[in-house]
mmCIF file of C-alpha atoms in Angstrom:
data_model
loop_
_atom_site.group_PDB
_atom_site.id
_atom_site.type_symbol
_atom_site.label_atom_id
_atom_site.label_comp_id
_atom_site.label_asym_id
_atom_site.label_seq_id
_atom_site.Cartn_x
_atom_site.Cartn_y
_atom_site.Cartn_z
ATOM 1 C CA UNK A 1 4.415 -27.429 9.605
ATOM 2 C CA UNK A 2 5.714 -25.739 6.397
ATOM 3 C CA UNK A 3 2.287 -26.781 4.562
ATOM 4 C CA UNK A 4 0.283 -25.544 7.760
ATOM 5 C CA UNK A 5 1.997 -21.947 7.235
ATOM 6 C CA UNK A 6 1.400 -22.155 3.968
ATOM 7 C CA UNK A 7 -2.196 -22.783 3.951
ATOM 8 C CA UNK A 8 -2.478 -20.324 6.581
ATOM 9 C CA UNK A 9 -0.981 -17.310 4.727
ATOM 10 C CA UNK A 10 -2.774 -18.586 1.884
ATOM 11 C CA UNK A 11 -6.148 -18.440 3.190
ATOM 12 C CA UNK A 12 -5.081 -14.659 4.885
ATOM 13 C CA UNK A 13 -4.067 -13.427 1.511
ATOM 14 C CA UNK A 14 -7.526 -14.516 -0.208
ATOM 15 C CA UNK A 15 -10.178 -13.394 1.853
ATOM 16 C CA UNK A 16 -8.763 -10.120 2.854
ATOM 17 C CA UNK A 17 -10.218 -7.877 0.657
ATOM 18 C CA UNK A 18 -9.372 -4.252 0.540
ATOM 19 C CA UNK A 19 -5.925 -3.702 1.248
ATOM 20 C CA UNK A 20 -2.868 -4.723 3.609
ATOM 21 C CA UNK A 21 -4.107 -2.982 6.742
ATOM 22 C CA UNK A 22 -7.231 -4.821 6.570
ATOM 23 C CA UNK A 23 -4.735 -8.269 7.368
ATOM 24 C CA UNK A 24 -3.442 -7.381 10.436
ATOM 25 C CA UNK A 25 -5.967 -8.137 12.785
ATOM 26 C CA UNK A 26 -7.016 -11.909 11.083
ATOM 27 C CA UNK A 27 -3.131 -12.666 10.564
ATOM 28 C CA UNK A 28 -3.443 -11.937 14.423
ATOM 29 C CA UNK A 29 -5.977 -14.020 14.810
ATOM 30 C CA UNK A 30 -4.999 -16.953 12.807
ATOM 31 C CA UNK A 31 -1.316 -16.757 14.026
ATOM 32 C CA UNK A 32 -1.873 -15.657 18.002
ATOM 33 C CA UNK A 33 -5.158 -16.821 18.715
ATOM 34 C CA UNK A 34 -5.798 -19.551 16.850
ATOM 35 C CA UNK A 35 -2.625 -21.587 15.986
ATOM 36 C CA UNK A 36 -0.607 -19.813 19.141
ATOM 37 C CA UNK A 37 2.501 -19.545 17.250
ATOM 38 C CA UNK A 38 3.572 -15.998 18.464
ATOM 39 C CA UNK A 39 2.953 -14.615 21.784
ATOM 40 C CA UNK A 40 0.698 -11.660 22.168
ATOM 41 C CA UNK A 41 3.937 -9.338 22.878
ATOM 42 C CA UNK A 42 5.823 -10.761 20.898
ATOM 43 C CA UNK A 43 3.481 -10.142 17.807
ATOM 44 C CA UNK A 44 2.867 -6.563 18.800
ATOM 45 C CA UNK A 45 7.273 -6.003 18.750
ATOM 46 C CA UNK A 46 6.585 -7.741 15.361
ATOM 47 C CA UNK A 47 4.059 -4.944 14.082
ATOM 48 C CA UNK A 48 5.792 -2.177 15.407
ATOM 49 C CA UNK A 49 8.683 -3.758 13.354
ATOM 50 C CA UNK A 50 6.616 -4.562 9.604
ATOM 51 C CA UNK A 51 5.187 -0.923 10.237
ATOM 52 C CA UNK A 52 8.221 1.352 10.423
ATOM 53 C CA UNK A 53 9.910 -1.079 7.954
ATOM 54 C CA UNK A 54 9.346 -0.208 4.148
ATOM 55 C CA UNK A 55 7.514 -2.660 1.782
ATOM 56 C CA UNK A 56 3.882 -4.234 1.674
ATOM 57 C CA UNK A 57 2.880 -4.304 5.204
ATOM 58 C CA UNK A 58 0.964 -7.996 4.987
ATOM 59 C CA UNK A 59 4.494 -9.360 3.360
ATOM 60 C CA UNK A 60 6.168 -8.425 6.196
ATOM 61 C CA UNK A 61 4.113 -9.670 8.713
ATOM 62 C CA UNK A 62 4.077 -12.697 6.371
ATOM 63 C CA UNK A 63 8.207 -13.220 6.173
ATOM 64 C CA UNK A 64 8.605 -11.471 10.226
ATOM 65 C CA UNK A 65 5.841 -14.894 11.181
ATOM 66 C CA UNK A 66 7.539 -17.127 8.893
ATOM 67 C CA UNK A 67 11.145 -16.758 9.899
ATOM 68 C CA UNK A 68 10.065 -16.906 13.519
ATOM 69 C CA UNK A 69 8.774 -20.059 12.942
ATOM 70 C CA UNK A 70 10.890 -21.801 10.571
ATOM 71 C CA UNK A 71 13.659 -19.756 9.926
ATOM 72 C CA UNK A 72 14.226 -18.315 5.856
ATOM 73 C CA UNK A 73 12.182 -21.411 4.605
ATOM 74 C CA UNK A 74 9.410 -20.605 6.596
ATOM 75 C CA UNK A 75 9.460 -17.264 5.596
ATOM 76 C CA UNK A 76 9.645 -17.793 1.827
ATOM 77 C CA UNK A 77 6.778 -19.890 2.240
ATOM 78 C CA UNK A 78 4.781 -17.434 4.320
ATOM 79 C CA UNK A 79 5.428 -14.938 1.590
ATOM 80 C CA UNK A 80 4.166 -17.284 -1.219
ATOM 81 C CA UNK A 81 1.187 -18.225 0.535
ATOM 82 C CA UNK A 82 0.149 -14.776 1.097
ATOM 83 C CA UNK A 83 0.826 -13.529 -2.200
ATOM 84 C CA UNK A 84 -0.590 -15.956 -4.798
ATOM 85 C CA UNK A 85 -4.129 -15.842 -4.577
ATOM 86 C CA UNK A 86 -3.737 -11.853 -5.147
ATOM 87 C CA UNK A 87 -1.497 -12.487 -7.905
ATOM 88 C CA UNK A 88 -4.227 -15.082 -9.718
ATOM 89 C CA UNK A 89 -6.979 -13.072 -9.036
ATOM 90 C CA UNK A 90 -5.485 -10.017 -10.618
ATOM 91 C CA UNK A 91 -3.811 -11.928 -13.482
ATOM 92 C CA UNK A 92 -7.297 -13.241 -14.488
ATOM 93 C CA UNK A 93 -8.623 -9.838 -14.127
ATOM 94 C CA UNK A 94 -6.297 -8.789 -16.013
ATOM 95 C CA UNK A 95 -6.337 -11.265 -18.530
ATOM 96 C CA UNK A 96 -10.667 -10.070 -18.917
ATOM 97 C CA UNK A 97 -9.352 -6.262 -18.913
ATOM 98 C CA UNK A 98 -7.475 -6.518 -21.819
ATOM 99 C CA UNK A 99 -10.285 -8.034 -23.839
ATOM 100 C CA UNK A 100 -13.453 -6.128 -22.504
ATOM 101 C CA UNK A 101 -11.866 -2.660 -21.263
ATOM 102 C CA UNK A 102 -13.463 -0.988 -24.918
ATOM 103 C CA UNK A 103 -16.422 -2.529 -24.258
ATOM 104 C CA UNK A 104 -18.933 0.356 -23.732
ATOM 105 C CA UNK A 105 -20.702 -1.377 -20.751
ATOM 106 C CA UNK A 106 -17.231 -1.976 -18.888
ATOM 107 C CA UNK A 107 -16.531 1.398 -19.965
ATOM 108 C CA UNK A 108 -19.618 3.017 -18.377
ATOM 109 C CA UNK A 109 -19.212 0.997 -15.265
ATOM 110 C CA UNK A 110 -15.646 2.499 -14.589
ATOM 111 C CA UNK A 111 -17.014 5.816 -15.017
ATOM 112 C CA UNK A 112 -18.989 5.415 -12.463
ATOM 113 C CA UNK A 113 -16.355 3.815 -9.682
ATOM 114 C CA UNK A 114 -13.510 6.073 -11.163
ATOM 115 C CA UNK A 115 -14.805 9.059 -8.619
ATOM 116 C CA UNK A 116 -15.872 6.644 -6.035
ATOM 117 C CA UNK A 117 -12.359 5.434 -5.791
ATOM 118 C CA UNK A 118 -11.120 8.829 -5.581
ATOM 119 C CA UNK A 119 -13.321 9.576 -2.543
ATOM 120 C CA UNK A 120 -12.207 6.305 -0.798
ATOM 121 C CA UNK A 121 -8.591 7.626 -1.008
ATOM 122 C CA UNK A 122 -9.508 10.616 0.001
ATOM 123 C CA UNK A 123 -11.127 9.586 3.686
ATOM 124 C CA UNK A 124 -8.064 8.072 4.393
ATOM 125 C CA UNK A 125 -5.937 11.407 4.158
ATOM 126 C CA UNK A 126 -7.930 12.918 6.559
ATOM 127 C CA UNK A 127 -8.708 9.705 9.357
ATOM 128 C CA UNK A 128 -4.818 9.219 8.690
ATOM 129 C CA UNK A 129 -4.000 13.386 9.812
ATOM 130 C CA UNK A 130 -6.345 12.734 12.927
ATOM 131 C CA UNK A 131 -4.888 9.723 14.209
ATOM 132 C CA UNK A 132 -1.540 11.425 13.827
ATOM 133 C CA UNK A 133 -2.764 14.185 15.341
ATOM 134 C CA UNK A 134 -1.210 16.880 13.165
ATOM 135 C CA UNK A 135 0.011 20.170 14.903
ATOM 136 C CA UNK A 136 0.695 23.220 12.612
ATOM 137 C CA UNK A 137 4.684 22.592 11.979
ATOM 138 C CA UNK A 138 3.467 18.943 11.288
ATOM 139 C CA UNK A 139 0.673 19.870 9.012
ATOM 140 C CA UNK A 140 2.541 22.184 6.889
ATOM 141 C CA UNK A 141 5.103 19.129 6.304
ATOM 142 C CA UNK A 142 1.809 17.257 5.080
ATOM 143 C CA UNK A 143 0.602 20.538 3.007
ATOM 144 C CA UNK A 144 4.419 21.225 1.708
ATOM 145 C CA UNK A 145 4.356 17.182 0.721
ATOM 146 C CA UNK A 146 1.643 17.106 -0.927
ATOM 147 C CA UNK A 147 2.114 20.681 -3.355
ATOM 148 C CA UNK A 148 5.935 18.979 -3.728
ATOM 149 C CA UNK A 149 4.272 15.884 -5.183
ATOM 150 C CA UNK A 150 1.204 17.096 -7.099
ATOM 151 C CA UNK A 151 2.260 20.794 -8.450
ATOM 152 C CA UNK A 152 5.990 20.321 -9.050
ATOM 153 C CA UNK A 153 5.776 16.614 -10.142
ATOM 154 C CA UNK A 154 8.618 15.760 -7.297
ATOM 155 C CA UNK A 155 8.851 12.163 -6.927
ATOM 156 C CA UNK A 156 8.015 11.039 -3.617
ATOM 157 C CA UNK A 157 11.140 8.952 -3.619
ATOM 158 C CA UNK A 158 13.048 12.111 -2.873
ATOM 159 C CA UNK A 159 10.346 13.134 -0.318
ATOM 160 C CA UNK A 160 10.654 10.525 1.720
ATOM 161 C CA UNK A 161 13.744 10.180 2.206
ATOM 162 C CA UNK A 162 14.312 13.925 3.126
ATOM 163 C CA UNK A 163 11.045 13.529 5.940
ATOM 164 C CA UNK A 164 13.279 10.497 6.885
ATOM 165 C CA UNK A 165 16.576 12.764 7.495
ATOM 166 C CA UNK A 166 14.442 15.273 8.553
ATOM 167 C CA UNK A 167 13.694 13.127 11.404
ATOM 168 C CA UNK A 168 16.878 11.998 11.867
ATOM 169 C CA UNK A 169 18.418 15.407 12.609
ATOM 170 C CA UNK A 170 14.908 16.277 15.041
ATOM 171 C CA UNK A 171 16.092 13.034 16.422
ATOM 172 C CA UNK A 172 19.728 14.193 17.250
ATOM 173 C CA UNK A 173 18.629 18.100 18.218
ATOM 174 C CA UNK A 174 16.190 16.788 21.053
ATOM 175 C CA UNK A 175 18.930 14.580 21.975
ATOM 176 C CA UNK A 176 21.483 17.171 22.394
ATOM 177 C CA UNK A 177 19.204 19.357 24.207
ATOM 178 C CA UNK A 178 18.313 16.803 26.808
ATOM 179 C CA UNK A 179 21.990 16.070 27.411
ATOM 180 C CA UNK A 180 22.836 19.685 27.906
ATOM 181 C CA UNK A 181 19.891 20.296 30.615
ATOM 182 C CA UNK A 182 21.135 17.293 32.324
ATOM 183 C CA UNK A 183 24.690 19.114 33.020
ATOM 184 C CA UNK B 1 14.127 -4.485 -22.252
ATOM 185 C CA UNK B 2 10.601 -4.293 -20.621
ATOM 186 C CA UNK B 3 11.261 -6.821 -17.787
ATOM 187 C CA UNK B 4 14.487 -5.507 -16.564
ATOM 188 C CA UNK B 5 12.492 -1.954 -16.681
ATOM 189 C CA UNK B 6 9.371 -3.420 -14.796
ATOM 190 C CA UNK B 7 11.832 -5.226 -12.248
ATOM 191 C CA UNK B 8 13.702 -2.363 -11.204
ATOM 192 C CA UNK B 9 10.797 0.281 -11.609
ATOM 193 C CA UNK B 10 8.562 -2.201 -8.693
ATOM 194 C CA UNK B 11 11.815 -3.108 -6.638
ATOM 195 C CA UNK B 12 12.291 0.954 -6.312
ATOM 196 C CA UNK B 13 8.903 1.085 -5.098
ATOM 197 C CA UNK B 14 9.553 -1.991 -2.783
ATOM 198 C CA UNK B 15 12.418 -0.108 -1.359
ATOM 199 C CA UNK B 16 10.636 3.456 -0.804
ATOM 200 C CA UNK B 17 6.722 2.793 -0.030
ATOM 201 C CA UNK B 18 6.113 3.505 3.440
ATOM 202 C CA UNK B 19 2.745 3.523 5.302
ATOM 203 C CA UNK B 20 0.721 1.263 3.760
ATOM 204 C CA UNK B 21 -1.242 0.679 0.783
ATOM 205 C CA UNK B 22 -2.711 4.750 0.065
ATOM 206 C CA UNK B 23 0.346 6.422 0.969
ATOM 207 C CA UNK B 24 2.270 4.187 -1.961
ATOM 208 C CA UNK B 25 -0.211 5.373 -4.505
ATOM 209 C CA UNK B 26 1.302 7.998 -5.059
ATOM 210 C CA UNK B 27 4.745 6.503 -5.332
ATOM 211 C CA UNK B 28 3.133 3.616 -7.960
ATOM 212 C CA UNK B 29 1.570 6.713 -10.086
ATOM 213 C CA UNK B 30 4.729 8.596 -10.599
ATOM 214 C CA UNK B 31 6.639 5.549 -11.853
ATOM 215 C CA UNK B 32 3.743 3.686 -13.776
ATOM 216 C CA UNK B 33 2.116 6.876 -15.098
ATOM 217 C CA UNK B 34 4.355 9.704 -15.485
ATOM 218 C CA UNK B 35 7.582 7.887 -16.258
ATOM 219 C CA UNK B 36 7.058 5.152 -18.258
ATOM 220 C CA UNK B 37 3.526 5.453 -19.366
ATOM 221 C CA UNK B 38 2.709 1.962 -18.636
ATOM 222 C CA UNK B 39 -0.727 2.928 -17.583
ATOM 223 C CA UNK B 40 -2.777 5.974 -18.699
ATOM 224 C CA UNK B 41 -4.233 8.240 -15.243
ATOM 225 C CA UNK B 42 -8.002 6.251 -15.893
ATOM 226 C CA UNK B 43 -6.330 2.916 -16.155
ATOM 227 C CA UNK B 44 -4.548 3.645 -12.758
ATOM 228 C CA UNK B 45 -7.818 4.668 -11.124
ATOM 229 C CA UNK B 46 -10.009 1.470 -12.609
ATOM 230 C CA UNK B 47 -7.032 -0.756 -10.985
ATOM 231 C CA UNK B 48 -6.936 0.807 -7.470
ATOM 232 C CA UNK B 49 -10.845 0.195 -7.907
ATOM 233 C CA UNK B 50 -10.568 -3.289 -8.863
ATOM 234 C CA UNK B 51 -7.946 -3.691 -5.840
ATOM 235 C CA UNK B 52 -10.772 -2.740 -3.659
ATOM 236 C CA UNK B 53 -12.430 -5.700 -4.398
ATOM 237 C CA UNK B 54 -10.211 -8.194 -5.309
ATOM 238 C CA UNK B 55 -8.219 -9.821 -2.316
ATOM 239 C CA UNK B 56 -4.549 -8.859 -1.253
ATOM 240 C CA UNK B 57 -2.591 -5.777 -0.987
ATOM 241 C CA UNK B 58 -3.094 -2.534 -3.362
ATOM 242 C CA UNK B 59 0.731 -2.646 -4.376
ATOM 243 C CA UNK B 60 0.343 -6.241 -5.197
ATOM 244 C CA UNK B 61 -2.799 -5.979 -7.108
ATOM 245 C CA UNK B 62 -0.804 -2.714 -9.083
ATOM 246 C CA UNK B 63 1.923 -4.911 -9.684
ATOM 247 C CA UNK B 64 0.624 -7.663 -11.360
ATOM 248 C CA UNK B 65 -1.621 -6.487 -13.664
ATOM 249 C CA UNK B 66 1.021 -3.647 -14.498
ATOM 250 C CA UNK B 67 3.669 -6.349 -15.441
ATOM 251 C CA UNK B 68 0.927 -8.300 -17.541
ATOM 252 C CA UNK B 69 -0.216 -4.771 -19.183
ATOM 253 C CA UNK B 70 3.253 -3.653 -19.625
ATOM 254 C CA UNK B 71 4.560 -6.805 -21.707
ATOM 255 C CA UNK B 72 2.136 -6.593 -23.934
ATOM 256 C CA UNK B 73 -0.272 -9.268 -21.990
ATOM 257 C CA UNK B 74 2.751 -11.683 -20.809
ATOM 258 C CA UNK B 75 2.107 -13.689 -17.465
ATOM 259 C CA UNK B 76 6.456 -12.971 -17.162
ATOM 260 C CA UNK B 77 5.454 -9.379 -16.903
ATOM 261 C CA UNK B 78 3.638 -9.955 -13.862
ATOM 262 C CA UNK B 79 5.984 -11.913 -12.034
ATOM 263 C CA UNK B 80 8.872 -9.929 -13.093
ATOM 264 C CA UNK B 81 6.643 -6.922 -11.562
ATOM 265 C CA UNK B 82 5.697 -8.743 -8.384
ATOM 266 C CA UNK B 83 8.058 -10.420 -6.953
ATOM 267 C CA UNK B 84 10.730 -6.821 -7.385
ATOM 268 C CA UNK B 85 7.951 -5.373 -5.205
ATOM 269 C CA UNK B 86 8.244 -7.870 -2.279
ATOM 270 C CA UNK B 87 12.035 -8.664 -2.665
ATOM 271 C CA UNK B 88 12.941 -5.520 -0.634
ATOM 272 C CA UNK B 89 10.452 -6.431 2.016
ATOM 273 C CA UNK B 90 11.876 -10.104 2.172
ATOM 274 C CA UNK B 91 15.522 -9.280 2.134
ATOM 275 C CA UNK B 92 14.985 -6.481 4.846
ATOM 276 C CA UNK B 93 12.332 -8.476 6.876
ATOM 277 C CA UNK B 94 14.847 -11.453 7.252
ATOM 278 C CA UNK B 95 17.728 -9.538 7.939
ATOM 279 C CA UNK B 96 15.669 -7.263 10.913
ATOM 280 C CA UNK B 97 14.208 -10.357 12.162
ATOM 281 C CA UNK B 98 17.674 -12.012 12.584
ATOM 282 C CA UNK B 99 19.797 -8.969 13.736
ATOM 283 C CA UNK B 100 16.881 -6.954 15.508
ATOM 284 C CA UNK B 101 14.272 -7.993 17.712
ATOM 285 C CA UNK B 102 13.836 -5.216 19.196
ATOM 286 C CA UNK B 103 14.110 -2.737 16.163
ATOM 287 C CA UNK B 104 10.998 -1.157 16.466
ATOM 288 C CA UNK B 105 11.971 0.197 19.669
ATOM 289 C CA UNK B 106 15.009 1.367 18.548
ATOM 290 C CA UNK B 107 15.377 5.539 19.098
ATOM 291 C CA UNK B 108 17.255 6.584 16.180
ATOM 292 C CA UNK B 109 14.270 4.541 14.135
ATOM 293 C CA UNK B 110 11.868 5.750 16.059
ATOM 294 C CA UNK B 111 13.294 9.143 15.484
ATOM 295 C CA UNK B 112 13.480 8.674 11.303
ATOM 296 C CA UNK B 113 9.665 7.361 11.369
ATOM 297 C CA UNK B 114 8.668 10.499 12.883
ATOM 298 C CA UNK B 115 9.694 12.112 10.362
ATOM 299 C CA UNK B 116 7.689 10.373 7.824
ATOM 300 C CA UNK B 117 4.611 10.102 9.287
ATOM 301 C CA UNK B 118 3.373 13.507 8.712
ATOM 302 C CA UNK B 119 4.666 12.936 5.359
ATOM 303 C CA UNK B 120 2.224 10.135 4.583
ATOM 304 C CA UNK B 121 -0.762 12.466 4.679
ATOM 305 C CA UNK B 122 1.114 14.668 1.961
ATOM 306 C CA UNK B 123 1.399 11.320 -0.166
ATOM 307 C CA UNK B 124 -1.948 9.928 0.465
ATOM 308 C CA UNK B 125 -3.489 13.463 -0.705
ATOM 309 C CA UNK B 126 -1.407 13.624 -3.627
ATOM 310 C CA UNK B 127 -2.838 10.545 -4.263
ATOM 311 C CA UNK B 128 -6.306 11.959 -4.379
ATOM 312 C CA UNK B 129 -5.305 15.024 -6.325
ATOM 313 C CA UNK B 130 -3.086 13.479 -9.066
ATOM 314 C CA UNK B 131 -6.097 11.772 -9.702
ATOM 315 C CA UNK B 132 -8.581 13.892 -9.602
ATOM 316 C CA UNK B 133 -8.428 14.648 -13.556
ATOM 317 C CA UNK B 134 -10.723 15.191 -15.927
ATOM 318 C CA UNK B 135 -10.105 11.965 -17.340
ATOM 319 C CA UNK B 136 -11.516 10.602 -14.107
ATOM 320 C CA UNK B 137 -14.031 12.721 -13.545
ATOM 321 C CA UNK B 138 -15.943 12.981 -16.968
ATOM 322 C CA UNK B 139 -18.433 15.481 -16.375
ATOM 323 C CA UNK B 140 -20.943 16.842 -13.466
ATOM 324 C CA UNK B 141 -22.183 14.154 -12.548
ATOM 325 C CA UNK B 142 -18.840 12.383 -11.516
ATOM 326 C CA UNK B 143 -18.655 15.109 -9.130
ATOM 327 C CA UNK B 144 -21.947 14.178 -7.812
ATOM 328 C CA UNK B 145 -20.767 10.589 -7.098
ATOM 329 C CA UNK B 146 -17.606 11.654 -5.621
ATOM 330 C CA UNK B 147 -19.670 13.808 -2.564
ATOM 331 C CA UNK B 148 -21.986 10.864 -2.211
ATOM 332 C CA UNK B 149 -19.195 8.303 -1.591
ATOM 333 C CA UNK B 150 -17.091 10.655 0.559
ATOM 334 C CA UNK B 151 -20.232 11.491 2.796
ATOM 335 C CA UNK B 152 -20.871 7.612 3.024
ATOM 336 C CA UNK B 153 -17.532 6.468 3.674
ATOM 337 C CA UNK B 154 -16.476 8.768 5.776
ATOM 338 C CA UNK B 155 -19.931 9.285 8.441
ATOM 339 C CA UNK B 156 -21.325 6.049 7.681
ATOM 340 C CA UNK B 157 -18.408 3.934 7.022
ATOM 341 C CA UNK B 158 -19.759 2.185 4.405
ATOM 342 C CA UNK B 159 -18.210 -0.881 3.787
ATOM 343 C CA UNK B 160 -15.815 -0.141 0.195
ATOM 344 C CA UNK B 161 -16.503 -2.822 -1.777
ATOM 345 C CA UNK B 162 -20.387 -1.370 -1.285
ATOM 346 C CA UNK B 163 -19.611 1.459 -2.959
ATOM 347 C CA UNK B 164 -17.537 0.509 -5.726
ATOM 348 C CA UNK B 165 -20.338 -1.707 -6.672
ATOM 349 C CA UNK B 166 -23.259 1.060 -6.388
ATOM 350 C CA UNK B 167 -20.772 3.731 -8.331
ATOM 351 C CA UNK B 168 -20.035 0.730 -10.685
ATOM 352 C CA UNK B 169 -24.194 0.134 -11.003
ATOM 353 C CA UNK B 170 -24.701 4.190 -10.976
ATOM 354 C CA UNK B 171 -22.013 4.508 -14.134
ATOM 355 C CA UNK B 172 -23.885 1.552 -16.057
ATOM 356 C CA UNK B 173 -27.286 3.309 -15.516
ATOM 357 C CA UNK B 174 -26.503 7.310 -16.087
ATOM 358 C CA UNK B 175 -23.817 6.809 -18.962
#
């Protein structure tokens, strides 16, 4: 069982390329579908868990499967498997980067994907404020965030957690109101 | 001492990055970039472009080849890095999936996440402004590529790795 999640997480983290999101649906395939470890609804608590919890979202899916499973064991393991073909790939990337980044063919190459990457990043911002569907009040937050970050140098440590409180006291407001409307 | 700085600079951003990979750009930049110099802004961009096609999470990918970077090419640096990122997730993970089933559903949660969501546009556009520098965008012609992609990714959804490789091929050929 233990090498079974293993090799499972293993083969998730290596041949999802492009990012955490792009896990979810084959660790729902591999885990739901295929091996029928988690039930349907119970995977879907499990995301809306990994996605309001902090951290890389594919680690933890990867620790929320494994501890279901096989308690903290099975969760370290999950992790591991999920995580080291990243980490070699990088770390022999790496390893070439350090060697060949002055190289004026490498160099020209990255010149070329430098503003491709920015453009990738910036699709996201804007899929990202339609799915949310931002209203005004909510899209000045966004606007306010992002001037914060980039013109002022704020860290986004300290703008997160004030969106968090922010919430928080929304949270306790709406709450209040309702309880006064039902006297 | 570098690893003790590279552990608790990566378990910060463990603890904070919320919304997925883009939205913790941002968050990675600030520490790598601004505060300890680990990285300069073009070797921040080439390794979010190499994430693109290289398996695993963005953070992860960051990580690792920070820590090696940072320690002066030491494989310690890159554990050190990575496993600070995923201890928060592990520690909090395990402890939610013990205590709290049902977490997600709880209000007051609920209520905080709302809260940052409109938030993670902010970050994710910071993300694309921070680096939009002239270090990253040499001349004309970068500006030129950066239409192109953003036309292609976001009508035709071309598939990422695509267009790293054709910007990749377009730098080698033009510069």
């Amino acid at each position: 069982m233990y090498r079974d999640l293993f090799r499972v997480f293993f083969r998730i983290g290596a041949f999802t390329i492009g990012g955490g999101l792009a896990m979810l649906p084959i660790i729902e395939r591999e885990v739901v579908e295929r091996k029928k470890w988690i039930a349907r609804e119970d995977f879907t608590d499990i995301l809306a868990v990994t996605q309001t919890m902090p951290g890389v979202i594919a680690v933890n899916m990867a620790v929320a499967v494994g501890y279901r499973l096989k308690g903290i064991r099975g969760s370290l393991i999950a992790v591991s498997g999920a995580v080291l073909a990243p980490f070699l790939a990088i770390l022999m990337l790496a390893v070439f980067f350090r060697t060949y980044r002055s190289n004026p063919v490498v160099e020209s190459i990255f010149l070329g994907m430098r503003p491709v990457v920015v453009a990738l990043i910036a699709v996201p911002v804007i899929t990202t404020m339609r799915s949310l569907g931002l209203t005004l009040s909510t899209g000045l937050i966004a606007g306010a965030a992002t001037l914060l970050i980039w013109l002022f140098g704020v860290s986004p440590v300290w703008i997160i957690l004030a969106a968090g409180l922010g919430g928080y006291i929304w949270y306790r407001i709406e709450k209040h109101r309702k309880g006064r409307r039902k006297i | 001492m570098i690893y003790l700085q590279l552990f608790l600079s990566f378990l910060k951003i463990g603890i904070f990055c919320f919304g997925g990979g883009y939205a913790m750009l941002s968050l990675i930049q600030d520490k790598v970039v601004n505060q300890h110099g680990w990285l300069t802004i073009s070797e921040f961009a080439d390794i979010v472009a190499v994430s693109q096609m290289t398996p695993g999470p963005i953070a992860i990918n960051t990580a690792t080849y920070v820590g090696y970077t940072a320690a002066g090419g030491n494989v310690l640096g890159s554990v050190m890095a990575t496993l600070a990122l995923i201890l928060p997730s592990v520690v909090m993970m395990t402890i939610v999936s013990r205590f709290f089933i049902k977490y997600g559903k709880n209000e007051i949660v609920q209520g905080v996440f709302k809260g940052i969501r409109p938030v993670v546009v902010g970050l994710i556009a910071s993300a694309v402004l921070v680096m939009a520098t002239p270090e990253n965008f040499a001349d004309y012609r970068s500006y030129l590529l950066f239409s192109a992609a953003f036309l292609a990714a976001y009508f035709y959804r071309v598939h990422p790795i695509l267009l790293m490789v054709l910007g990749g091929l377009a730098g080698f050929l033009m510069y």
